Structure formats: structure tokens, C-alpha cells
CSV table of C-alpha atoms in Angstrom, one decimal:
chain,number,residue,atom,x,y,z
A,147,UNK,CA,57.1,12.1,-55.7
A,148,UNK,CA,56.2,13.1,-59.3
A,149,UNK,CA,56.3,16.8,-60.2
A,150,UNK,CA,52.9,16.4,-61.9
A,151,UNK,CA,50.3,16.0,-59.2
A,152,UNK,CA,46.9,15.2,-60.8
A,153,UNK,CA,44.7,15.5,-57.7
A,154,UNK,CA,45.1,16.6,-54.1
A,155,UNK,CA,42.7,16.3,-51.2
A,156,UNK,CA,42.8,16.8,-47.4
A,157,UNK,CA,40.7,14.7,-45.0
A,158,UNK,CA,40.3,15.2,-41.3
A,159,UNK,CA,39.2,13.3,-38.2
A,160,UNK,CA,39.0,15.2,-34.9
A,161,UNK,CA,36.9,12.7,-33.0
A,162,UNK,CA,38.8,9.4,-33.1
A,163,UNK,CA,36.7,6.2,-33.7
A,164,UNK,CA,33.4,7.7,-32.4
A,165,UNK,CA,32.4,10.8,-34.4
A,166,UNK,CA,32.8,12.3,-37.8
A,167,UNK,CA,35.5,12.2,-40.4
A,168,UNK,CA,35.3,14.5,-43.4
A,169,UNK,CA,36.9,15.7,-46.6
A,170,UNK,CA,37.9,19.3,-46.0
A,171,UNK,CA,39.6,20.0,-49.3
A,172,UNK,CA,39.0,18.4,-52.7
A,173,UNK,CA,35.5,17.2,-52.2
A,174,UNK,CA,32.4,17.2,-50.1
A,175,UNK,CA,32.1,14.1,-47.9
A,176,UNK,CA,31.4,13.5,-44.3
A,177,UNK,CA,31.0,10.1,-42.6
A,178,UNK,CA,30.1,9.0,-39.2
A,179,UNK,CA,32.8,6.8,-37.6
A,180,UNK,CA,32.3,4.0,-35.1
A,181,UNK,CA,34.1,1.1,-33.5
A,182,UNK,CA,33.6,-2.0,-35.6
A,183,UNK,CA,33.3,-4.3,-32.6
A,184,UNK,CA,30.7,-2.2,-30.8
A,185,UNK,CA,27.8,-2.5,-33.3
A,186,UNK,CA,27.4,1.3,-33.3
A,187,UNK,CA,26.2,2.9,-36.6
A,188,UNK,CA,29.0,4.3,-38.7
A,189,UNK,CA,31.9,3.3,-40.8
A,190,UNK,CA,35.4,2.4,-39.6
A,191,UNK,CA,39.0,2.2,-40.9
A,192,UNK,CA,38.6,-1.4,-42.1
A,193,UNK,CA,35.6,-0.5,-44.3
A,194,UNK,CA,37.3,2.6,-45.6
A,195,UNK,CA,40.5,0.8,-46.6
A,196,UNK,CA,38.4,-1.9,-48.2
A,197,UNK,CA,36.3,0.6,-50.2
A,198,UNK,CA,39.4,2.5,-51.3
A,199,UNK,CA,41.1,-0.7,-52.6
A,200,UNK,CA,37.9,-2.1,-54.2
A,201,UNK,CA,37.2,1.2,-55.9
A,202,UNK,CA,40.7,2.0,-57.1
A,203,UNK,CA,41.5,-1.5,-58.3
A,204,UNK,CA,38.2,-1.8,-60.2
A,205,UNK,CA,38.6,1.6,-61.8
A,206,UNK,CA,42.1,0.5,-62.9
A,207,UNK,CA,40.7,-2.8,-64.3
A,208,UNK,CA,38.0,-0.8,-66.1
A,209,UNK,CA,40.7,1.3,-67.8
A,210,UNK,CA,42.5,-1.9,-68.9
A,211,UNK,CA,39.2,-3.4,-70.2
A,212,UNK,CA,38.5,-0.2,-72.1
A,213,UNK,CA,42.1,-0.2,-73.5
A,214,UNK,CA,41.4,-3.8,-74.8
A,215,UNK,CA,38.1,-2.8,-76.4
A,216,UNK,CA,36.1,-4.7,-73.8
A,217,UNK,CA,32.9,-3.7,-71.9
A,218,UNK,CA,33.5,-3.1,-68.2
A,219,UNK,CA,32.3,-6.2,-66.4
A,220,UNK,CA,34.7,-6.7,-63.4
A,221,UNK,CA,33.6,-6.8,-59.8
A,222,UNK,CA,36.0,-6.4,-56.9
A,223,UNK,CA,35.2,-7.4,-53.3
A,224,UNK,CA,37.5,-7.0,-50.4
A,225,UNK,CA,37.2,-8.9,-47.1
A,226,UNK,CA,39.0,-7.2,-44.2
A,227,UNK,CA,39.9,-8.8,-40.9
A,228,UNK,CA,41.2,-7.0,-37.9
A,229,UNK,CA,43.1,-8.8,-35.2
A,230,UNK,CA,45.6,-8.2,-32.4
A,231,UNK,CA,49.2,-7.4,-33.1
A,232,UNK,CA,52.0,-6.7,-30.7
A,233,UNK,CA,51.5,-3.8,-30.0
A,234,UNK,CA,48.0,-2.8,-31.2
A,235,UNK,CA,46.1,-4.2,-34.1
A,236,UNK,CA,46.5,-5.3,-37.7
A,237,UNK,CA,44.4,-5.6,-40.8
A,238,UNK,CA,44.4,-8.5,-43.4
A,239,UNK,CA,42.8,-7.9,-46.8
A,240,UNK,CA,41.5,-10.6,-49.1
A,241,UNK,CA,40.8,-8.9,-52.4
A,242,UNK,CA,38.8,-11.1,-54.8
A,243,UNK,CA,38.3,-10.1,-58.4
A,244,UNK,CA,35.8,-11.4,-60.9
A,245,UNK,CA,36.3,-10.6,-64.6
A,246,UNK,CA,33.6,-12.3,-66.5
A,247,UNK,CA,33.1,-12.3,-70.3
A,248,UNK,CA,36.8,-13.2,-71.0
A,249,UNK,CA,38.8,-16.4,-70.6
A,250,UNK,CA,40.8,-17.0,-67.4
A,251,UNK,CA,44.2,-16.2,-69.1
A,252,UNK,CA,42.9,-12.8,-70.3
A,253,UNK,CA,41.3,-12.0,-67.0
A,254,UNK,CA,44.6,-12.8,-65.2
A,255,UNK,CA,46.5,-10.6,-67.6
A,256,UNK,CA,44.1,-7.7,-67.0
A,257,UNK,CA,44.4,-8.1,-63.2
A,258,UNK,CA,48.2,-8.3,-63.4
A,259,UNK,CA,48.3,-5.1,-65.4
A,260,UNK,CA,45.9,-3.4,-63.1
A,261,UNK,CA,47.9,-4.3,-60.0
A,262,UNK,CA,51.0,-2.6,-61.5
A,263,UNK,CA,49.0,0.6,-62.0
A,264,UNK,CA,46.5,0.8,-59.1
A,265,UNK,CA,47.9,3.3,-56.5
A,266,UNK,CA,46.0,1.8,-53.5
A,267,UNK,CA,47.2,-1.8,-54.4
A,268,UNK,CA,50.7,-0.5,-54.7
A,269,UNK,CA,50.4,1.2,-51.3
A,270,UNK,CA,49.1,-1.9,-49.5
A,271,UNK,CA,51.0,-4.6,-51.3
A,272,UNK,CA,54.3,-4.0,-49.5
A,273,UNK,CA,52.7,-4.7,-46.1
A,274,UNK,CA,52.4,-8.4,-46.7
A,275,UNK,CA,48.8,-8.2,-45.5
A,276,UNK,CA,47.1,-8.0,-48.9
A,277,UNK,CA,46.1,-11.0,-51.0
A,278,UNK,CA,44.7,-10.2,-54.5
A,279,UNK,CA,43.4,-13.0,-56.6
A,280,UNK,CA,41.1,-13.8,-59.5
A,281,UNK,CA,38.0,-15.8,-58.6
A,282,UNK,CA,35.1,-17.4,-60.4
A,283,UNK,CA,32.9,-17.0,-57.3
A,284,UNK,CA,33.4,-14.8,-54.3
A,285,UNK,CA,34.2,-16.8,-51.1
A,286,UNK,CA,35.1,-15.1,-47.9
A,287,UNK,CA,35.8,-17.5,-45.0
A,288,UNK,CA,34.7,-15.6,-41.9
A,289,UNK,CA,36.5,-17.9,-39.5
A,290,UNK,CA,39.9,-17.8,-41.2
A,291,UNK,CA,42.4,-15.4,-39.6
């Protein structure tokens, strides 16, 4: 780990899947948690991982757009699937990125650079369960596993 920590936070969950998770140091956020297959109100780990990736990668793309003198125009959407594993469960993430206003080659170069810099992308990439790709239109196949 680097000697120069830029930010530190602590989050906590005492309730498991049904209850509340919160930031206890480094911010002020509290969310209700719920099982994603039970239709109860609240968020779940799948959504939180997807939000973390979409936010971090798009912020990193934004920095690269700015470095190139471009207006921020990218949109990142992440489809998350949960399925059985042995033992337990597993997530698969399909991260789709649109970067309009530039040609495809430039968009791909921006995305490639962002993927080398985004901490969440780097964290998840090694799992083999993350696919990040440039798209012209978002397309999430709900049936595909």
C-alpha cells in the first residue's frame, strides 16, 4: 500500500441482509439493506458493487476527458447478475460504457486509460467476473447468465 493515503472511510453493517448499513467514519450515509430476491425495499450488495464501479469508472473517464480538453459526456451502466456457486453465490458484472461526442477509436483509448486508473475496476478485474466494454447503445440481456 502507498504511504500517501488520500482518503479513508469506515463502513459498518451489523444487521446482515435485512437492516441498515452505514458509513461511520468519512461521510454521512445510511442505507436500508434487503435481500434482492425477496422484493423487500432496500439496497443490496449487487447494487452497491454496481454503483461503486459505475461511479468510480465514470469519474475516471471524466478526468481523462478533461485531460484531453473534452466536455464530460460519458455514461456508465453496470448490469449485475447473482447466481449459485459452490459453495455460496457469485456475481457477474457487465459494465457498458458510452462515450459520445468522439470517434470510436478515441472513445476506446479513453476507456482503456480509465481502466488502468480506476481503483474499483482494478479491484474487480482480477476476479474474471467483470466485463467492461464500449457500446453505442446499452443492451443488457436479462436471461444471459
